[in-house]
């Protein structure tokens, strides 16, 4: 009689994580059953990050190799947080897992296959500023005299070109829809766009859009490479899928063509980036793109009170193009959201500032409170009041660290060291010098552009093309590279931190001193920049990282730790993905919110409603919705409360009626809790 021996099934292996007990039923189904194409509709505050994290951990525990998993996010912070959580769950760092933003992963793949697209592997990545600088050169070369006639700026041209790429629309159509004023210049704009494209190629450079466009081109034009990559990625997970554009969705479809295990997580109710060419159709039509897709819903909300969620559910139900969802609160009952009609924007601001002080006295820290608005200028009156009452605040949306002029200057110096063909970088550092304008910079670059290393560039004899003043400026650059950095002595480029410190101590320091009143702060920024660079041993990798970095905040230690005690002011777009204990949404009047210009666009009202939904669902415990009854511009004009307030049933909101001062405590007590609205005569 034959003996039998039962081989252990890999699926029978005991898992470290108790997924059943650590996840709710909705999340557990996604984590354990997410095979094939899957759409996960994750409502606000429903534990989306937790679900993705546990899904990745589950796959690894089930024996899927890390290198066969692709995790795509929209921010480096999100990718880092998810990988950190995965590491904590499985007890080791998932070093081989492919995780990061679309741009990071695109860069990684394109470095390997750059030659197939006509690039060298050391191509430079142009940030927004670099792109605009290169476009300015294109405008000049096209023969446009911007001083003699009105012409769209480099920023406008960049917007047109970028939107054209990401939306897959014709340039003429984009100009017509977004910049109709310049429609008569379509041919010139087209010529500049084509010149810009060729110049990037000649400079061995790509902008952000190119990282996506070229990635998709690589996949479509090279079936073998596409099949190789698609075969490698057994499982693909995409976060914030509602924010993807045409190109990003197409890339995912190509990569999922072999194994078909693509799990996308998103919320159509939070699709608010159409101005960046994000296409809500990607999530709404997912089942059409991926046949046989399973659809999961995460509707249990862990963030907000039931009272806040009732308002959110009521508002969003008016949208037609959506997956219906009902957010259900995990938290217990608290207080109704407040609606606050104010006489004017000034009175609205006064109420908010006083209410914030009241909340602080009740023990809520300022950094747990946020004021959100549809457009940046809506905060003007409030900022005045906050300053008057000495309430510190952090305004989200200022110039980011890597976008600051002195940081970009130093980055340009570094880029030339790795890619001496980078025209935008050369022009930036040349025009910092005495006697060197855009024309002289062009002369210098044309002389050195064919030299294959930075040493040869700075040692070139330019005496015949430079004026006396320009020679002084060029000598400053020579000194920085030969004396301060000592590029001739370098055997490799493995110390970006020391390069930054050398530039900060060079003649560039004198330039900063002569140009900026806050010279010392800028020098401190450069030192912080150098400290950040200490994490990298390779200059190319460092430049890639900082160019793709979404944000980097310089932390300055303060004796009173005041950074932790700042109120947050933010546009709603910038607040997406965040949460606070208390939220104020201001200026809720028609034409302001919903925005009049947005309403003119296709499905504009629905996106504005989604934006309002995002604002509401940032609040954990308290929500204040306010609006001025009288326009700032004319006391004779009465505002109409926002359509979104009118769509909200009265019984879900508690109105606060504002009274201008009290002569005594008894006056207040006489209100009996109802209040009497005070409106000055108009």
XYZ file of C-alpha atoms in Angstrom:
682
model
C 0.000 0.000 0.000
C 1.411 3.363 -1.046
C 2.106 5.941 1.608
C 0.888 9.530 1.257
C 2.620 12.763 2.229
C 0.690 16.017 2.305
C 2.655 19.044 1.136
C 1.933 22.260 3.003
C 0.053 24.857 1.017
C 1.587 28.332 1.139
C -1.865 29.737 1.888
C -2.017 27.594 5.046
C 0.955 29.408 6.547
C 0.049 31.194 9.752
C -0.082 34.936 9.210
C 1.544 37.356 11.622
C -1.270 39.875 11.353
C -4.770 39.128 12.631
C -6.505 40.825 9.716
C -9.985 39.826 10.812
C -9.759 41.527 14.189
C -7.785 44.585 13.079
C -10.048 45.578 10.183
C -13.754 46.225 9.864
C -15.796 43.939 7.605
C -15.618 46.324 4.632
C -11.851 46.681 4.873
C -11.325 42.955 5.466
C -13.130 42.048 2.244
C -10.861 44.353 0.248
C -7.676 43.110 1.900
C -8.416 39.389 1.513
C -10.527 39.319 -1.660
C -8.934 41.961 -3.851
C -8.062 39.690 -6.785
C -8.472 40.761 -10.395
C -9.560 44.318 -11.241
C -10.971 45.977 -8.114
C -12.435 49.404 -7.501
C -12.482 50.450 -3.856
C -14.770 53.416 -3.236
C -13.307 54.802 -0.039
C -15.443 57.507 1.534
C -13.858 60.352 3.480
C -12.319 59.176 6.761
C -13.026 55.519 6.025
C -9.500 54.214 6.587
C -8.320 54.161 2.995
C -4.619 54.243 3.886
C -5.109 51.501 6.454
C -6.846 49.315 3.893
C -4.129 49.717 1.248
C -1.405 49.138 3.822
C -2.962 45.927 5.096
C -3.557 44.739 1.535
C 0.159 45.115 0.740
C 1.122 43.367 3.987
C -1.364 40.577 3.237
C 0.108 40.003 -0.222
C 3.648 39.804 1.164
C 2.577 37.451 3.942
C 0.871 35.246 1.357
C 4.172 34.820 -0.445
C 4.019 37.469 -3.174
C 7.526 38.783 -3.786
C 8.014 42.466 -2.944
C 9.421 43.239 -6.396
C 6.165 41.952 -7.924
C 4.088 44.612 -6.136
C 3.634 48.147 -7.457
C 2.170 50.792 -5.119
C 1.408 54.136 -6.759
C 0.517 57.255 -4.769
C 0.196 60.953 -5.481
C 2.605 62.227 -2.833
C 5.926 61.056 -1.495
C 4.563 61.513 2.006
C 1.711 59.086 1.348
C 4.064 56.494 -0.146
C 6.483 56.826 2.760
C 3.718 56.534 5.338
C 2.261 53.433 3.702
C 5.606 51.670 3.398
C 6.380 52.550 7.014
C 3.110 50.970 8.121
C 3.740 47.885 5.993
C 7.142 47.524 7.616
C 5.571 47.678 11.083
C 3.030 45.010 10.126
C 5.354 42.454 8.540
C 8.327 43.135 10.791
C 10.776 44.152 8.076
C 11.414 46.895 5.551
C 9.878 46.098 2.132
C 12.962 47.363 0.307
C 12.240 45.647 -3.001
C 8.638 46.820 -3.307
C 8.021 49.395 -6.033
C 6.399 52.286 -4.215
C 6.152 55.999 -4.968
C 4.446 58.650 -7.054
C 3.723 58.275 -10.744
C 6.612 60.634 -11.463
C 9.076 58.790 -9.207
C 8.296 55.420 -10.730
C 8.259 56.880 -14.240
C 11.697 58.388 -13.636
C 13.009 55.038 -12.351
C 11.832 53.180 -15.456
C 12.901 55.881 -17.920
C 16.435 55.974 -16.508
C 16.740 52.335 -17.593
C 15.223 52.710 -21.060
C 16.037 56.353 -21.871
C 18.057 55.503 -25.002
C 15.010 53.924 -26.656
C 13.368 57.338 -26.506
C 16.388 59.264 -27.729
C 17.617 60.390 -24.287
C 20.714 59.636 -22.261
C 20.225 58.000 -18.876
C 21.576 61.102 -17.077
C 18.740 63.301 -18.333
C 17.834 66.326 -16.225
C 14.347 66.765 -14.766
C 13.070 70.313 -15.220
C 10.952 71.680 -12.425
C 8.286 74.325 -13.030
C 10.742 77.211 -12.861
C 13.220 75.529 -15.199
C 10.440 74.869 -17.692
C 9.358 78.505 -17.663
C 12.955 79.672 -18.133
C 13.340 77.403 -21.153
C 10.048 78.662 -22.578
C 11.268 82.248 -22.234
C 14.226 81.301 -24.416
C 11.845 79.744 -26.924
C 9.756 82.923 -27.010
C 12.870 84.961 -27.733
C 14.110 82.554 -30.403
C 10.699 82.643 -32.050
C 11.322 86.373 -32.568
C 8.578 87.599 -30.237
C 9.265 91.066 -28.844
C 7.370 90.917 -25.564
C 8.146 94.588 -24.929
C 6.534 95.679 -28.184
C 3.300 93.681 -27.941
C 1.193 91.718 -25.505
C 2.031 88.031 -25.500
C 1.225 85.183 -23.090
C 3.833 84.735 -20.370
C 5.957 81.632 -20.013
C 3.675 80.584 -17.144
C 0.595 80.707 -19.393
C 2.394 78.842 -22.176
C 3.482 76.172 -19.692
C -0.116 75.773 -18.527
C -1.351 75.395 -22.115
C 1.330 72.861 -23.058
C 0.958 70.878 -19.828
C -2.826 70.677 -20.021
C -2.614 69.667 -23.678
C -0.372 66.732 -22.778
C -2.250 65.535 -19.703
C -5.744 65.821 -21.174
C -4.851 64.503 -24.638
C -6.627 67.472 -26.189
C -5.550 69.536 -29.175
C -3.614 72.663 -28.338
C -6.164 74.844 -30.136
C -8.965 73.349 -28.024
C -7.054 73.976 -24.787
C -6.380 77.599 -25.736
C -10.040 78.053 -26.619
C -11.268 76.593 -23.324
C -8.653 77.922 -20.887
C -7.039 80.956 -22.527
C -9.387 82.206 -25.285
C -7.705 85.606 -25.297
C -4.713 84.059 -27.050
C -6.595 82.076 -29.699
C -5.447 84.381 -32.511
C -1.841 83.537 -31.568
C -2.407 79.802 -31.898
C 0.161 79.336 -34.673
C 2.893 81.140 -32.746
C 2.066 79.254 -29.566
C 2.167 76.000 -31.520
C 5.609 76.912 -32.889
C 6.884 77.743 -29.406
C 5.487 74.490 -28.034
C 7.277 72.532 -30.766
C 10.514 74.494 -30.204
C 10.218 73.800 -26.465
C 9.813 70.085 -27.172
C 12.882 69.960 -29.419
C 14.983 72.058 -27.077
C 14.270 69.721 -24.159
C 15.355 66.800 -26.296
C 18.529 68.610 -27.372
C 19.256 69.490 -23.749
C 18.733 65.888 -22.611
C 16.000 67.122 -20.291
C 12.411 66.207 -19.394
C 9.784 68.190 -17.535
C 7.279 66.602 -15.153
C 4.778 65.956 -17.922
C 7.431 64.234 -20.030
C 8.012 61.675 -17.272
C 4.439 60.490 -17.803
C 4.155 61.056 -21.553
C 7.439 59.273 -22.271
C 6.601 56.440 -19.879
C 3.367 55.785 -21.759
C 5.151 56.152 -25.107
C 7.751 53.612 -23.970
C 5.023 51.101 -23.134
C 3.037 51.620 -26.339
C 5.986 51.697 -28.739
C 7.896 48.812 -27.173
C 5.589 45.794 -26.672
C 8.381 43.602 -25.322
C 9.263 46.085 -22.577
C 5.590 46.609 -21.780
C 5.058 42.851 -21.493
C 8.187 42.512 -19.353
C 7.022 45.194 -16.916
C 3.442 43.952 -16.933
C 4.683 40.428 -16.201
C 6.797 41.730 -13.326
C 3.964 43.512 -11.522
C 1.659 40.744 -10.326
C -0.269 43.220 -8.178
C -0.796 46.928 -8.791
C -2.332 49.234 -6.182
C -3.196 52.861 -6.967
C -4.147 55.436 -4.351
C -6.387 58.476 -5.023
C -7.495 57.098 -8.354
C -10.091 59.856 -8.769
C -7.174 62.273 -9.265
C -5.591 60.448 -12.206
C -5.469 61.992 -15.667
C -5.752 60.268 -19.031
C -2.044 59.367 -19.232
C -1.830 57.952 -15.696
C -4.898 55.786 -16.205
C -3.509 54.559 -19.547
C -0.175 53.640 -17.922
C -1.939 51.571 -15.254
C -4.000 49.777 -17.884
C -0.863 48.853 -19.843
C 0.938 47.591 -16.729
C -2.055 45.490 -15.677
C -2.368 43.811 -19.079
C -0.776 40.497 -18.017
C -1.955 39.655 -14.494
C -4.990 41.988 -14.327
C -4.597 42.358 -10.571
C -5.125 46.095 -10.346
C -6.730 47.536 -7.214
C -7.538 51.243 -7.328
C -8.719 53.184 -4.308
C -10.483 56.500 -4.529
C -13.590 58.548 -3.931
C -15.434 60.111 -6.837
C -17.005 62.514 -4.324
C -13.543 63.990 -3.735
C -12.555 64.511 -7.364
C -11.632 68.234 -7.370
C -8.610 68.604 -9.639
C -10.040 68.919 -13.139
C -8.016 72.124 -13.541
C -4.945 69.865 -13.475
C -6.546 67.615 -16.120
C -7.655 65.014 -13.570
C -10.437 62.988 -15.197
C -13.276 61.793 -12.961
C -14.260 59.495 -15.819
C -11.338 57.219 -14.902
C -13.036 56.170 -11.676
C -16.642 56.448 -12.888
C -15.918 54.241 -15.911
C -13.480 51.840 -14.247
C -15.727 48.826 -14.895
C -15.774 49.664 -18.598
C -11.972 49.855 -18.758
C -11.443 46.717 -16.673
C -14.072 44.117 -17.510
C -15.318 41.957 -14.667
C -14.170 44.456 -12.027
C -15.275 43.970 -8.434
C -16.536 47.059 -6.611
C -16.087 47.534 -2.867
C -17.372 50.375 -0.711
C -15.806 51.730 2.476
C -18.578 53.746 4.127
C -17.717 53.589 7.828
C -16.250 56.968 8.757
C -13.794 57.186 11.671
C -13.195 60.935 11.483
C -16.370 62.953 11.835
C -19.399 63.102 14.099
C -22.792 61.853 12.842
C -24.072 65.445 12.690
C -21.306 66.501 10.276
C -21.748 63.414 8.094
C -25.496 64.028 7.778
C -24.726 67.384 6.163
C -22.089 65.856 3.872
C -24.442 63.040 2.773
C -27.274 65.475 2.077
C -25.159 67.826 -0.003
C -23.424 65.265 -2.200
C -26.627 63.419 -3.085
C -27.464 66.239 -5.517
C -24.641 65.138 -7.814
C -25.784 62.966 -10.720
C -22.432 61.560 -11.874
C -21.390 59.511 -8.870
C -21.378 56.205 -7.059
C -23.988 56.635 -4.309
C -22.505 56.222 -0.837
C -23.753 56.912 2.645
C -21.066 57.712 5.190
C -21.797 56.163 8.574
C -20.154 57.595 11.674
C -18.178 55.489 14.096
C -18.073 58.384 16.570
C -20.934 59.210 18.927
C -23.246 62.192 18.651
C -21.840 65.653 19.405
C -23.216 69.002 18.199
C -24.897 70.193 15.035
C -22.828 72.158 12.528
C -23.402 75.906 12.773
C -24.452 78.260 9.992
C -23.427 81.875 10.605
C -24.909 84.749 8.564
C -22.804 87.875 9.086
C -23.538 91.429 8.025
C -20.240 91.783 6.141
C -16.957 90.031 5.522
C -15.487 92.133 8.326
C -18.130 90.947 10.778
C -17.708 87.371 9.577
C -13.963 87.666 10.232
C -14.542 89.206 13.633
C -16.842 86.357 14.649
C -14.384 83.696 13.486
C -11.417 85.273 15.268
C -13.393 85.621 18.512
C -14.761 82.074 18.215
C -11.236 80.755 17.716
C -10.095 82.480 20.906
C -13.088 80.963 22.685
C -12.188 77.482 21.391
C -8.594 77.956 22.518
C -9.796 78.898 25.984
C -11.820 75.672 25.967
C -8.623 73.682 25.455
C -8.528 73.199 21.684
C -5.085 73.997 20.309
C -4.851 76.445 17.443
C -3.221 73.889 15.149
C -6.318 71.722 15.552
C -8.426 74.458 13.941
C -8.538 75.367 10.250
C -10.285 78.032 8.206
C -10.970 76.897 4.652
C -11.948 78.983 1.645
C -12.655 78.560 -2.068
C -10.127 81.142 -3.253
C -7.047 82.661 -1.628
C -8.321 86.235 -1.659
C -11.301 85.211 0.527
C -9.046 85.255 3.576
C -8.105 88.958 3.343
C -10.474 90.269 6.004
C -9.827 87.345 8.278
C -6.057 87.806 8.132
C -6.542 91.421 9.156
C -8.608 90.368 12.178
C -6.212 87.618 13.187
C -3.308 90.045 13.108
C -5.323 92.573 15.098
C -6.111 89.987 17.778
C -2.581 88.586 17.760
C -3.666 85.096 16.703
C -0.737 83.315 15.005
C -1.598 81.494 11.813
C 0.038 79.374 9.157
C -1.038 80.258 5.635
C -0.903 77.170 3.461
C 0.114 77.894 -0.079
C 3.131 80.153 0.303
C 6.313 79.575 -1.665
C 7.513 76.057 -1.071
C 11.062 75.431 0.028
C 12.312 73.966 -3.222
C 10.634 76.739 -5.186
C 12.508 79.523 -3.390
C 14.794 81.485 -5.654
C 18.058 80.901 -3.742
C 17.402 77.145 -3.530
C 16.733 76.982 -7.268
C 19.934 78.958 -7.917
C 22.043 76.435 -6.015
C 20.237 73.525 -7.678
C 21.113 75.039 -11.069
C 24.815 75.119 -10.081
C 24.547 71.433 -9.146
C 22.652 70.421 -12.295
C 25.419 71.741 -14.513
C 27.848 69.425 -12.715
C 25.851 66.337 -13.726
C 24.543 67.480 -17.100
C 26.561 70.294 -18.773
C 24.025 70.358 -21.626
C 21.310 71.724 -19.324
C 20.563 75.061 -20.983
C 18.001 76.218 -18.424
C 20.464 75.662 -15.551
C 23.267 77.497 -17.366
C 21.044 80.468 -18.129
C 19.900 80.715 -14.526
C 23.388 80.824 -13.010
C 24.795 83.005 -15.790
C 22.138 85.674 -15.305
C 22.989 85.923 -11.622
C 26.340 87.412 -12.597
C 27.370 91.029 -13.126
C 27.220 92.088 -16.753
C 25.442 88.960 -17.979
C 21.927 89.318 -19.352
C 19.864 86.912 -21.422
C 21.693 87.717 -24.697
C 25.179 87.306 -23.222
C 24.065 84.125 -21.472
C 22.896 82.767 -24.837
C 26.284 83.605 -26.399
C 28.128 81.801 -23.613
C 25.929 78.728 -23.789
C 26.215 78.489 -27.570
C 30.006 78.513 -27.179
C 30.119 75.755 -24.498
C 27.037 73.615 -25.294
C 28.966 70.971 -27.235
C 31.556 70.427 -24.490
C 30.996 67.142 -22.709
C 32.038 67.966 -19.148
C 31.713 70.942 -16.763
C 35.499 71.312 -16.372
C 35.916 71.957 -20.095
C 33.005 74.421 -19.929
C 34.477 76.615 -17.195
C 37.950 76.448 -18.707
C 36.726 77.619 -22.120
C 38.234 80.832 -23.503
C 35.368 83.300 -23.917
C 37.369 86.522 -24.015
C 36.379 87.298 -27.615
C 32.632 87.345 -26.923
C 32.455 89.000 -23.492
C 32.443 92.624 -22.444
C 34.629 93.759 -19.571
C 31.705 93.498 -17.114
C 30.618 90.135 -18.470
C 34.157 88.781 -18.065
C 33.922 89.617 -14.346
C 30.639 87.743 -14.084
C 31.994 84.721 -15.939
C 35.073 84.693 -13.701
C 32.771 84.411 -10.666
C 31.321 81.206 -12.098
C 34.790 79.871 -12.887
C 35.865 80.590 -9.302
C 32.839 78.795 -7.854
C 33.519 75.612 -9.796
C 37.335 75.581 -9.785
C 38.159 77.282 -6.456
C 35.193 76.846 -4.147
C 33.905 73.439 -5.245
C 37.260 72.289 -6.614
C 35.637 70.328 -9.407
C 39.002 69.400 -10.990
C 39.986 67.499 -7.841
C 36.751 65.536 -7.631
C 36.943 61.839 -8.427
C 33.155 61.431 -8.184
C 30.020 63.387 -7.374
C 29.132 61.723 -4.079
C 28.976 64.664 -1.678
C 26.088 67.010 -2.561
C 26.065 68.528 0.956
C 29.634 69.830 0.677
C 28.890 71.217 -2.799
C 25.971 73.225 -1.404
C 28.065 74.587 1.476
C 30.840 75.540 -0.951
C 28.406 77.515 -3.113
C 26.925 79.190 -0.023
C 30.419 80.426 0.951
C 31.375 81.558 -2.560
C 30.722 84.784 -4.455
C 27.089 83.688 -4.544
C 26.915 84.680 -0.860
C 27.782 88.268 -1.850
C 25.032 88.175 -4.461
C 22.497 87.194 -1.787
C 23.743 89.899 0.510
C 23.401 92.569 -2.161
C 19.973 91.466 -3.344
C 17.868 90.475 -0.346
C 17.102 92.145 3.032
C 16.581 88.679 4.606
C 20.043 87.553 3.522
C 20.746 85.718 6.779
C 17.554 83.665 6.558
C 18.489 82.606 3.038
C 21.925 81.489 4.208
C 20.208 79.482 6.974
C 17.953 77.910 4.327
C 21.027 76.825 2.377
C 22.482 75.209 5.492
C 19.205 73.342 6.021
C 19.382 72.351 2.372
C 22.884 70.998 2.924
C 21.736 69.019 5.964
C 18.981 67.501 3.850
C 21.581 66.612 1.212
C 23.626 64.695 3.787
C 21.154 61.838 3.320
C 22.407 61.300 -0.225
C 25.748 59.994 -1.420
C 25.098 60.574 -5.112
C 24.449 63.973 -6.678
C 22.247 62.651 -9.485
C 19.989 60.790 -7.074
C 19.813 63.868 -4.864
C 18.812 66.146 -7.742
C 16.174 63.695 -8.870
C 14.717 63.513 -5.374
C 14.507 67.237 -4.747
C 13.093 67.950 -8.180
C 10.289 65.455 -7.621
C 9.727 66.407 -4.010
C 6.235 67.856 -3.519
C 7.093 69.857 -0.453
C 9.821 70.355 2.067
C 9.398 72.553 5.099
C 12.423 74.093 6.746
C 12.009 73.599 10.463
C 13.342 76.434 12.552
C 13.404 75.753 16.266
C 11.737 78.451 18.313
C 12.034 78.892 22.076
C 8.285 78.899 22.605
C 7.546 76.164 20.072
C 5.099 78.519 18.410
C 4.869 76.378 15.252
C 2.619 74.005 17.155
C 0.274 76.789 18.132
C -0.709 78.245 14.796
C -4.157 78.374 13.294
C -4.272 76.965 9.756
C -5.603 79.015 6.842
C -5.947 77.094 3.612
C -7.730 76.825 0.314
C -9.938 73.747 0.171
C -7.849 72.228 -2.604
C -4.767 72.303 -0.393
C -6.679 70.890 2.581
C -7.703 67.688 0.818
C -6.468 64.614 2.671
C -6.100 66.499 5.964
C -8.306 66.819 9.045
C -8.832 69.135 12.011
C -10.933 69.118 15.166
C -12.747 72.287 14.113
C -13.344 73.626 10.601
C -14.603 77.040 9.496
C -15.736 77.354 5.859
C -16.093 81.028 4.955
C -17.633 83.245 2.271
C -20.364 80.776 1.372
C -22.215 82.981 -1.090
C -23.247 82.331 -4.664
C -20.698 83.335 -7.317
C -17.946 82.936 -4.714
C -18.729 79.346 -3.715
C -19.847 77.818 -6.009
C -17.372 79.784 -8.079
C -18.878 81.660 -11.009
C -16.090 80.773 -13.462
C -16.214 77.116 -12.481
C -19.941 77.020 -13.199
C -19.236 77.953 -16.821
C -17.295 74.704 -17.315
C -18.759 71.298 -18.144
C -20.012 69.649 -14.941
C -18.646 72.655 -13.058
C -21.448 72.704 -10.492
C -20.884 69.063 -9.572
C -17.163 69.602 -9.036
C -17.874 72.681 -6.896
C -20.268 70.576 -4.827
C -17.566 67.938 -4.425
C -15.224 70.686 -3.268
C -17.756 71.729 -0.616
C -18.079 68.080 0.389
C -14.295 67.866 0.829
C -14.342 70.984 3.020
C -17.095 69.596 5.273
C -15.463 66.211 5.703
C -12.202 67.718 6.976
C -13.997 68.418 10.287
C -13.849 65.914 13.127
C -16.039 67.486 15.828
C -17.208 70.999 14.979
C -18.141 72.715 11.740
C -18.938 76.393 11.149
C -20.375 77.546 7.814
C -20.421 81.323 7.439
C -21.227 83.958 4.852
C -21.527 87.764 4.600
C -25.006 89.126 3.831
C -23.641 92.298 2.298
C -20.994 92.509 -0.382
C -17.715 94.182 0.478
C -17.876 96.177 -2.684
C -21.228 97.835 -2.113
C -23.380 98.009 0.963
C -26.412 98.120 -1.312
C -25.765 94.687 -2.734
C -27.130 91.712 -0.826
C -25.447 88.357 -1.245
C -27.349 85.164 -1.851
C -26.306 82.343 0.473
C -24.495 79.562 -1.328
C -26.597 77.065 -3.203
C -24.990 74.376 -1.060
C -26.387 75.919 2.111
C -29.805 76.059 0.514
C -29.529 72.371 -0.359
C -28.855 71.504 3.284
C -32.023 70.864 5.337
C -32.490 73.479 8.058
C -32.894 70.855 10.756
C -29.305 69.679 10.219
C -27.830 73.089 11.038
C -27.960 75.392 14.024
C -27.930 79.085 13.175
C -25.777 81.522 15.120
C -27.177 85.050 15.051
C -24.554 87.709 15.549
C -25.076 90.619 17.943
C -22.803 93.644 17.865
C -21.746 93.997 21.497
C -23.641 94.084 24.813
C -24.028 96.911 27.288
C -24.288 94.449 30.182
C -24.338 90.770 31.009
C -28.087 90.950 31.483
C -28.512 92.029 27.859
C -26.933 88.761 26.842
C -29.021 86.726 29.251
C -32.194 88.304 27.893
C -31.605 86.564 24.569
C -32.632 83.271 26.162
C -30.328 81.371 23.900
C -32.104 82.446 20.711
C -30.180 85.580 19.863
C -31.397 88.534 17.863
C -29.774 89.265 14.549
C -28.309 92.757 14.417
C -27.939 94.323 11.006
C -26.917 97.945 10.591
C -29.145 99.909 8.272
C -28.256 99.601 4.592
